Tab-separated table of C-alpha atoms and ligand atoms in Angstrom:
chain	number	residue	atom	x	y	z
A	1	MET	CA	95.746	60.162	111.929
A	2	LEU	CA	96.972	63.287	113.668
A	3	VAL	CA	95.162	66.601	114.127
A	4	LEU	CA	97.315	69.673	114.751
A	5	GLY	CA	95.179	72.164	116.665
A	6	GLY	CA	92.509	71.674	119.303
A	7	GLY	CA	90.074	74.517	118.663
A	8	ILE	CA	86.519	73.677	117.567
A	9	ILE	CA	87.609	72.769	114.044
A	10	GLY	CA	90.395	70.429	115.172
A	11	LEU	CA	88.148	68.902	117.837
A	12	VAL	CA	85.197	68.276	115.524
A	13	THR	CA	87.548	66.759	112.952
A	14	ALA	CA	89.055	64.456	115.585
A	15	TRP	CA	85.640	63.437	116.971
A	16	ARG	CA	84.092	62.734	113.581
A	17	ALA	CA	87.205	60.878	112.340
A	18	ALA	CA	87.234	58.707	115.469
A	19	GLY	CA	83.537	58.031	114.820
A	20	ARG	CA	84.522	56.599	111.424
A	21	GLY	CA	86.893	54.170	113.069
A	22	LEU	CA	90.186	56.028	112.641
A	23	THR	CA	92.802	56.049	115.395
A	24	VAL	CA	93.152	59.724	116.236
A	25	ALA	CA	95.727	61.815	118.076
A	26	LEU	CA	95.468	65.563	118.583
A	27	ALA	CA	98.241	67.999	119.495
A	28	ASP	CA	97.515	71.307	121.189
A	29	PRO	CA	99.012	72.905	124.329
A	30	ALA	CA	95.519	73.884	125.540
A	31	PRO	CA	92.809	71.977	123.686
A	32	GLY	CA	89.496	73.783	123.696
A	33	GLY	CA	91.091	77.231	123.443
A	34	GLY	CA	91.242	79.444	120.409
A	35	ALA	CA	88.765	81.726	118.705
A	36	ALA	CA	85.680	79.790	119.852
A	37	ARG	CA	86.291	80.876	123.469
A	38	VAL	CA	85.693	84.435	122.311
A	39	ALA	CA	83.026	83.871	119.616
A	40	ALA	CA	79.396	84.842	120.163
A	41	GLY	CA	78.098	81.690	118.460
A	42	MET	CA	75.681	83.227	115.958
A	43	LEU	CA	74.577	80.743	113.321
A	44	ALA	CA	74.010	83.565	110.881
A	45	ALA	CA	73.999	82.086	107.380
A	46	VAL	CA	71.315	84.534	106.230
A	47	THR	CA	72.106	87.732	108.117
A	48	GLU	CA	75.856	87.468	107.388
A	49	LEU	CA	75.317	86.992	103.646
A	50	HIS	CA	77.698	89.116	101.544
A	51	TYR	CA	77.847	89.903	97.851
A	52	GLY	CA	80.135	87.506	96.012
A	53	GLU	CA	79.907	84.836	98.731
A	54	GLN	CA	77.069	82.726	97.295
A	55	THR	CA	79.237	79.593	97.192
A	56	LEU	CA	80.064	80.015	100.846
A	57	LEU	CA	76.349	80.555	101.502
A	58	GLY	CA	75.686	77.005	100.267
A	59	LEU	CA	78.147	75.566	102.800
A	60	ASN	CA	76.846	77.837	105.577
A	61	LEU	CA	73.260	76.738	104.922
A	62	ALA	CA	74.251	73.080	104.761
A	63	SER	CA	75.896	73.435	108.170
A	64	ALA	CA	73.002	75.405	109.685
A	65	GLN	CA	70.614	72.647	108.571
A	66	ARG	CA	72.796	70.033	110.259
A	67	TYR	CA	72.851	71.813	113.626
A	68	PRO	CA	69.776	70.163	115.200
A	69	ARG	CA	71.015	66.627	114.447
A	70	PHE	CA	74.626	67.533	115.246
A	71	THR	CA	73.496	68.953	118.601
A	72	GLU	CA	71.609	65.772	119.444
A	73	GLU	CA	74.540	63.550	118.523
A	74	LEU	CA	77.126	65.657	120.325
A	75	GLU	CA	75.059	66.116	123.476
A	76	GLU	CA	74.476	62.364	123.572
A	77	ALA	CA	78.163	61.591	122.976
A	78	ALA	CA	79.413	64.140	125.510
A	79	GLY	CA	76.659	63.997	128.112
A	80	GLN	CA	76.562	67.811	128.039
A	81	ARG	CA	74.312	70.481	126.565
A	82	ILE	CA	75.723	72.970	124.055
A	83	GLY	CA	73.170	75.774	124.309
A	84	TYR	CA	71.729	75.476	120.791
A	85	ARG	CA	68.910	77.993	120.802
A	86	ARG	CA	66.424	78.523	117.970
A	87	CYS	CA	65.850	82.161	118.740
A	88	GLY	CA	66.084	83.815	115.310
A	89	THR	CA	67.744	87.139	114.514
A	90	LEU	CA	66.596	90.701	113.950
A	91	ALA	CA	68.916	92.895	111.862
A	92	VAL	CA	67.992	96.547	112.273
A	93	ALA	CA	68.837	99.910	110.710
A	94	LEU	CA	69.589	103.001	112.780
A	95	ASP	CA	69.664	105.597	110.002
A	96	ALA	CA	68.811	106.100	106.346
A	97	ASP	CA	72.149	104.670	105.128
A	98	ASP	CA	71.754	101.532	107.251
A	99	ARG	CA	68.201	101.203	105.988
A	100	ALA	CA	69.370	101.345	102.369
A	101	HIS	CA	72.051	98.765	103.151
A	102	LEU	CA	69.512	96.436	104.795
A	103	ARG	CA	67.135	96.856	101.870
A	104	GLU	CA	69.932	95.705	99.534
A	105	LEU	CA	70.700	92.774	101.818
A	106	HIS	CA	67.020	91.860	101.819
A	107	ALA	CA	66.951	91.924	97.994
A	108	LEU	CA	70.057	89.708	97.871
A	109	GLN	CA	68.540	87.299	100.388
A	110	THR	CA	65.313	87.125	98.383
A	111	ARG	CA	67.217	86.510	95.123
A	112	SER	CA	69.117	83.744	96.900
A	113	GLY	CA	65.864	82.079	97.968
A	114	LEU	CA	66.358	82.841	101.680
A	115	GLU	CA	63.640	83.533	104.234
A	116	SER	CA	63.675	87.042	105.650
A	117	GLN	CA	60.940	89.522	106.338
A	118	TRP	CA	61.138	93.336	106.142
A	119	LEU	CA	59.756	95.088	109.246
A	120	THR	CA	59.106	98.744	109.986
A	121	GLY	CA	60.823	100.354	112.964
A	122	ARG	CA	57.622	100.063	114.959
A	123	GLU	CA	57.331	96.348	114.145
A	124	CYS	CA	60.956	95.829	115.218
A	125	ARG	CA	60.281	97.501	118.554
A	126	ARG	CA	57.149	95.465	119.039
A	127	LEU	CA	59.317	92.342	118.781
A	128	GLU	CA	62.146	93.779	120.871
A	129	PRO	CA	60.900	96.630	123.082
A	130	MET	CA	64.421	97.478	124.347
A	131	LEU	CA	65.459	98.690	120.889
A	132	ALA	CA	66.167	102.404	120.515
A	133	PRO	CA	63.181	104.503	119.434
A	134	GLY	CA	65.165	105.658	116.368
A	135	VAL	CA	65.346	102.197	114.749
A	136	ARG	CA	64.213	102.744	111.146
A	137	GLY	CA	63.342	99.229	110.075
A	138	GLY	CA	64.803	95.771	110.043
A	139	LEU	CA	64.936	92.241	108.776
A	140	ARG	CA	63.409	89.409	110.738
A	141	VAL	CA	65.291	86.192	110.025
A	142	ASP	CA	63.739	83.373	111.983
A	143	GLY	CA	66.237	80.778	110.704
A	144	ASP	CA	69.458	82.347	112.102
A	145	HIS	CA	69.971	80.799	115.529
A	146	GLN	CA	72.766	80.568	118.093
A	147	VAL	CA	74.843	78.098	120.067
A	148	ASP	CA	77.119	78.676	123.064
A	149	PRO	CA	80.648	78.183	121.682
A	150	ARG	CA	82.218	77.580	125.105
A	151	ARG	CA	79.757	74.788	125.823
A	152	LEU	CA	80.255	73.490	122.276
A	153	VAL	CA	84.012	73.297	122.848
A	154	SER	CA	83.590	71.633	126.211
A	155	ALA	CA	81.240	69.029	124.707
A	156	LEU	CA	83.594	68.369	121.789
A	157	LEU	CA	86.468	67.817	124.234
A	158	ALA	CA	84.386	65.350	126.244
A	159	ALA	CA	83.174	63.575	123.093
A	160	CYS	CA	86.758	63.263	121.812
A	161	GLU	CA	87.917	61.853	125.140
A	162	ARG	CA	85.060	59.335	125.177
A	163	ALA	CA	85.833	58.375	121.562
A	164	GLY	CA	89.436	57.573	122.497
A	165	VAL	CA	91.222	60.541	120.889
A	166	ALA	CA	94.761	60.732	122.335
A	167	PHE	CA	95.596	64.279	123.450
A	168	HIS	CA	99.197	65.572	123.367
A	169	ARG	CA	99.334	68.836	125.301
A	170	SER	CA	102.036	70.535	123.278
A	171	ALA	CA	102.051	72.707	120.177
A	172	ALA	CA	103.091	71.371	116.789
A	173	ALA	CA	106.568	72.724	116.043
A	174	ARG	CA	107.155	71.131	112.632
A	175	LEU	CA	105.391	68.973	110.106
A	176	THR	CA	107.528	65.996	109.196
A	177	VAL	CA	107.720	64.979	105.555
A	178	GLY	CA	109.334	61.899	104.043
A	179	GLY	CA	109.112	60.098	100.732
A	180	GLY	CA	107.080	62.948	99.272
A	181	ARG	CA	104.297	62.834	101.862
A	182	ALA	CA	103.421	64.124	105.316
A	183	THR	CA	104.500	61.610	107.938
A	184	GLY	CA	103.593	63.272	111.237
A	185	ALA	CA	104.802	66.135	113.402
A	186	GLU	CA	107.375	67.154	115.959
A	187	LEU	CA	105.911	68.900	118.961
A	188	ALA	CA	107.367	71.759	120.983
A	189	ASP	CA	108.043	69.387	123.919
A	190	GLY	CA	110.176	67.170	121.665
A	191	THR	CA	107.567	64.446	121.118
A	192	ARG	CA	107.601	62.959	117.609
A	193	LEU	CA	104.326	61.629	116.302
A	194	SER	CA	103.995	59.624	113.125
A	195	ALA	CA	100.744	59.395	111.237
A	196	GLY	CA	99.466	58.303	107.855
A	197	GLN	CA	97.393	61.461	107.604
A	198	VAL	CA	97.844	64.850	109.240
A	199	VAL	CA	95.185	67.551	109.508
A	200	LEU	CA	96.448	71.090	110.004
A	201	ALA	CA	93.647	72.777	111.954
A	202	ALA	CA	95.550	75.373	113.940
A	203	GLY	CA	93.314	78.373	113.183
A	204	SER	CA	95.261	81.533	112.413
A	205	HIS	CA	98.515	79.707	113.203
A	206	SER	CA	97.962	77.254	110.351
A	207	GLY	CA	99.794	79.543	107.938
A	208	GLY	CA	103.097	79.415	109.800
A	209	LEU	CA	103.898	75.785	110.614
A	210	ALA	CA	107.536	74.893	109.891
A	211	GLY	CA	108.070	71.993	107.535
A	212	VAL	CA	104.952	72.632	105.443
A	213	PRO	CA	106.114	73.204	101.852
A	214	ASP	CA	105.470	76.782	100.688
A	215	GLU	CA	103.130	75.679	97.912
A	216	VAL	CA	100.700	74.058	100.352
A	217	LEU	CA	101.058	76.471	103.276
A	218	PRO	CA	97.527	77.868	103.796
A	219	PRO	CA	97.198	81.607	103.147
A	220	VAL	CA	95.477	82.428	106.434
A	221	ARG	CA	95.959	85.533	108.534
A	222	PRO	CA	94.535	86.621	111.902
A	223	VAL	CA	91.744	89.210	112.085
A	224	LYS	CA	91.211	90.389	115.640
A	225	GLY	CA	87.766	90.615	117.215
A	226	GLN	CA	87.082	92.167	120.613
A	227	VAL	CA	83.961	90.985	122.416
A	228	LEU	CA	82.162	91.943	125.643
A	229	ARG	CA	80.045	89.826	127.960
A	230	LEU	CA	77.340	91.517	130.019
A	231	ARG	CA	74.908	90.008	132.525
A	232	LEU	CA	71.211	90.191	131.699
A	233	PRO	CA	68.730	91.062	134.437
A	234	GLU	CA	66.696	88.197	135.843
A	235	VAL	CA	63.079	88.503	134.802
A	236	PRO	CA	60.142	86.851	136.569
A	237	ALA	CA	58.650	83.860	134.731
A	238	GLY	CA	56.200	84.994	132.072
A	239	SER	CA	57.708	88.512	131.768
A	240	PRO	CA	59.411	89.526	128.519
A	241	ALA	CA	63.161	88.969	128.280
A	242	PHE	CA	65.525	91.949	127.942
A	243	LEU	CA	66.174	90.682	124.390
A	244	SER	CA	64.515	87.535	123.061
A	245	ARG	CA	66.660	86.990	119.975
A	246	THR	CA	69.976	88.037	118.456
A	247	VAL	CA	69.878	91.684	117.445
A	248	ARG	CA	72.378	93.044	114.979
A	249	ALA	CA	73.068	96.140	112.954
A	250	VAL	CA	75.736	97.795	110.879
A	251	VAL	CA	76.849	100.841	112.870
A	252	ARG	CA	79.349	103.283	111.305
A	253	GLY	CA	80.143	100.676	108.685
A	254	GLY	CA	80.953	97.866	111.129
A	255	PRO	CA	78.776	94.895	112.096
A	256	LEU	CA	77.557	94.936	115.689
A	257	TYR	CA	75.609	92.174	117.383
A	258	LEU	CA	73.998	91.430	120.732
A	259	VAL	CA	73.457	87.746	121.469
A	260	PRO	CA	71.317	86.944	124.541
A	261	ARG	CA	71.885	83.508	126.036
A	262	GLU	CA	69.580	81.387	128.093
A	263	ASN	CA	72.163	81.390	130.909
A	264	GLY	CA	71.810	85.154	131.344
A	265	GLU	CA	74.856	86.200	129.344
A	266	LEU	CA	74.615	88.950	126.715
A	267	VAL	CA	77.480	88.818	124.224
A	268	VAL	CA	78.271	92.073	122.419
A	269	GLY	CA	80.631	91.956	119.458
A	270	ALA	CA	82.732	92.517	117.613
A	271	THR	CA	85.557	94.654	116.359
A	272	SER	CA	87.382	93.617	113.204
A	273	GLU	CA	91.043	94.634	113.245
A	274	GLU	CA	93.998	93.687	111.056
A	275	LEU	CA	96.701	93.884	113.735
A	276	GLY	CA	98.575	90.623	113.325
A	277	TRP	CA	98.831	88.549	116.484
A	278	ASP	CA	97.752	91.288	118.870
A	279	THR	CA	94.978	90.176	121.254
A	280	THR	CA	94.983	93.190	123.558
A	281	VAL	CA	91.593	94.340	124.766
A	282	THR	CA	91.748	98.091	124.242
A	283	ALA	CA	89.851	100.950	125.824
A	284	GLY	CA	88.981	102.102	122.307
A	285	GLY	CA	87.586	98.707	121.305
A	286	VAL	CA	85.444	98.441	124.442
A	287	TYR	CA	84.327	102.068	124.079
A	288	GLU	CA	83.246	101.596	120.457
A	289	LEU	CA	81.320	98.411	121.190
A	290	LEU	CA	79.518	99.983	124.155
A	291	ARG	CA	78.849	103.230	122.282
A	292	ASP	CA	77.361	101.408	119.285
A	293	ALA	CA	75.455	98.878	121.388
A	294	HIS	CA	74.042	101.749	123.450
A	295	GLU	CA	72.764	103.411	120.278
A	296	LEU	CA	70.994	100.191	119.392
A	297	VAL	CA	69.742	99.162	122.848
A	298	PRO	CA	70.108	102.099	125.266
A	299	GLY	CA	69.295	99.955	128.327
A	300	ILE	CA	72.556	98.000	128.081
A	301	THR	CA	74.397	100.644	130.091
A	302	GLU	CA	72.545	99.409	133.191
A	303	LEU	CA	73.910	95.860	132.820
A	304	PRO	CA	77.002	94.537	134.628
A	305	LEU	CA	80.006	94.205	132.307
A	306	VAL	CA	81.482	90.849	133.307
A	307	GLU	CA	84.126	90.075	130.707
A	308	THR	CA	86.108	91.567	127.868
A	309	CYS	CA	88.191	89.428	125.539
A	310	ALA	CA	89.755	89.332	122.093
A	311	GLY	CA	90.319	86.510	119.626
A	312	LEU	CA	91.762	85.962	116.186
A	313	ARG	CA	89.602	84.913	113.231
A	314	PRO	CA	91.584	82.674	110.843
A	315	THR	CA	90.991	84.454	107.556
A	316	SER	CA	91.640	83.307	104.002
A	317	PRO	CA	91.868	85.522	100.891
A	318	ASP	CA	88.248	84.717	99.908
A	319	ASN	CA	86.859	84.574	103.485
A	320	ALA	CA	86.014	80.880	103.021
A	321	PRO	CA	87.583	77.830	104.666
A	322	LEU	CA	90.254	75.548	103.227
A	323	LEU	CA	89.123	71.952	103.617
A	324	GLY	CA	90.530	68.572	102.719
A	325	PRO	CA	93.571	67.136	100.969
A	326	THR	CA	96.472	69.304	99.841
A	327	GLU	CA	98.921	68.591	97.050
A	328	LEU	CA	101.266	67.106	99.659
A	329	PRO	CA	99.927	63.568	100.058
A	330	GLY	CA	98.878	62.853	103.620
A	331	LEU	CA	98.417	66.524	104.552
A	332	HIS	CA	94.882	67.927	104.908
A	333	LEU	CA	93.759	71.394	105.884
A	334	ALA	CA	90.796	72.465	108.003
A	335	THR	CA	91.289	76.170	108.552
A	336	GLY	CA	90.395	79.672	107.322
A	337	HIS	CA	86.816	79.681	108.678
A	338	TYR	CA	86.973	83.448	109.380
A	339	ARG	CA	83.587	84.682	110.709
A	340	ASN	CA	81.861	81.309	110.340
A	341	GLY	CA	83.834	78.796	112.401
A	342	VAL	CA	81.045	78.003	114.850
A	343	LEU	CA	78.415	77.837	112.117
A	344	LEU	CA	80.611	75.612	109.940
A	345	THR	CA	81.588	73.178	112.700
A	346	PRO	CA	79.088	70.404	111.790
A	347	VAL	CA	79.741	70.441	108.051
A	348	THR	CA	83.510	70.692	108.582
A	349	GLY	CA	83.511	67.626	110.820
A	350	ASP	CA	81.550	65.649	108.252
A	351	ALA	CA	83.628	66.832	105.293
A	352	MET	CA	86.942	66.123	106.985
A	353	ALA	CA	85.861	62.668	108.159
A	354	GLU	CA	84.795	61.879	104.607
A	355	ALA	CA	88.067	63.147	103.125
A	356	LEU	CA	90.118	61.242	105.682
A	357	THR	CA	88.320	57.967	105.108
A	358	THR	CA	87.672	58.088	101.351
A	359	GLY	CA	90.285	60.524	100.028
A	360	SER	CA	87.711	62.948	98.606
A	361	LEU	CA	85.555	65.727	99.919
A	362	PRO	CA	81.773	65.449	99.776
A	363	GLU	CA	80.069	67.463	97.029
A	364	GLU	CA	79.177	70.503	99.164
A	365	ALA	CA	82.764	70.957	100.387
A	366	ARG	CA	84.574	70.565	97.051
A	367	PRO	CA	84.617	74.290	96.212
A	368	PHE	CA	86.625	74.780	99.405
A	369	SER	CA	89.547	72.581	98.457
A	370	PRO	CA	92.925	74.225	99.188
A	371	ALA	CA	93.711	73.705	95.474
A	372	ARG	CA	91.828	76.916	94.658
A	373	PHE	CA	94.831	78.895	95.938
A	374	SER	CA	97.275	76.907	93.819
A	375	PRO	CA	96.961	78.179	90.225
A	376	ALA	CA	99.572	75.698	89.035
A	377	ALA	CA	97.298	72.795	89.887
A	378	PRO	CA	93.663	73.762	89.380
A	379	GLY	CA	92.055	70.505	90.453
A	380	PRO	CA	93.710	67.998	92.783
A	381	GLU	CA	93.114	64.319	92.196
A	382	PRO	CA	91.569	62.781	95.286
A	383	THR	CA	94.312	61.424	97.520
A	384	PRO	CA	93.615	57.801	98.376
A	385	ALA	CA	93.390	57.220	102.114
A	386	PRO	CA	96.639	55.504	103.088
A	387	GLU	CA	97.020	52.725	105.604
A	388	GLU	CA	96.797	54.078	109.125
A	389	GLN	CA	100.055	54.128	111.086
A	390	PRO	CA	100.378	54.335	114.831
A	391	VAL	CA	100.396	57.882	116.165
B	1	LIG	N1	80.680	85.863	113.174
B	1	LIG	C1	80.859	87.032	113.914
B	1	LIG	C2	82.217	87.547	113.978
B	1	LIG	O1	83.140	86.967	113.472
B	1	LIG	O2	82.388	88.602	114.540
């Protein structure tokens, strides 16, 4: 089988499929790139809960639960650590409006059976003394952790290489179709690859691949996020860390988060901009992130700013991923993960490997079939896994 796209979703699909005994090729001009190089790596199933996204919550929770085992397996397979850190998250309110919003989120979390604890401003500052004195209250969510997406990508690349995935360092230019099914792809460098099954996992670019019939082309669009990386001060052993957990807030209507890593990095994100393919880091974006982060944690202005970057979240009309077989036999999708790509990596790998080997998605992934965007065909029959062809 052939995976088009070598970001975290393409890589985890390739690794898990190879683990099920499939012969796997992957095409990408720069495998390991994409949105995960920018992402902060919050595993925020509970703190990123939104009204109307309860179905997605189920998938997010399933993936969060798999992270410890996934981490063990991947670190063993790759011989590298991925920076999975069970640090928990504190979501705080800076004013009365934020407080009301957090109270509503807390009620929704409680109704959904999720663990979160309401804290006063003073209790928040006791946990995280660097927080601004004006913090009005917050939610302590001990189950929302983090991973380092750059280390995750690096480990997935190594695991794929060790599992025998064949890398073609060129972009997919066209899906090839014959006899009413996907048959492979032509790459930008002229290479032609044939495959019994093709997985389109090209992030935001998945919606524009030539050769994909209109009715199965995934409706994904890019949503830009700008992110900053600061360097945390070294603290003597036994002294409190600058921040001990992820801290987040909604500031002026936009989500803001500060993710402290064990390696001394503090990731501050993120803007959310509908600007097509633009990945410019702007003065305005950096200014807004620093201004809002400073309101939350005034001490950040003392920290070295070491990197600014921007990435594109692959976004679907319902903010949930498109997973598994399409109505074009042989073509699968693994895209549209929007704000949850890093969180959903373990469950996506498992779901795609299952679909590729059995023809159907596992129970928890079925609501995310691409068929939901195809009103003409409300429920696709599972596509039987065809005989593998050389790729
Ligand atoms: N999950 C955080 C973001 O997309 O900004």
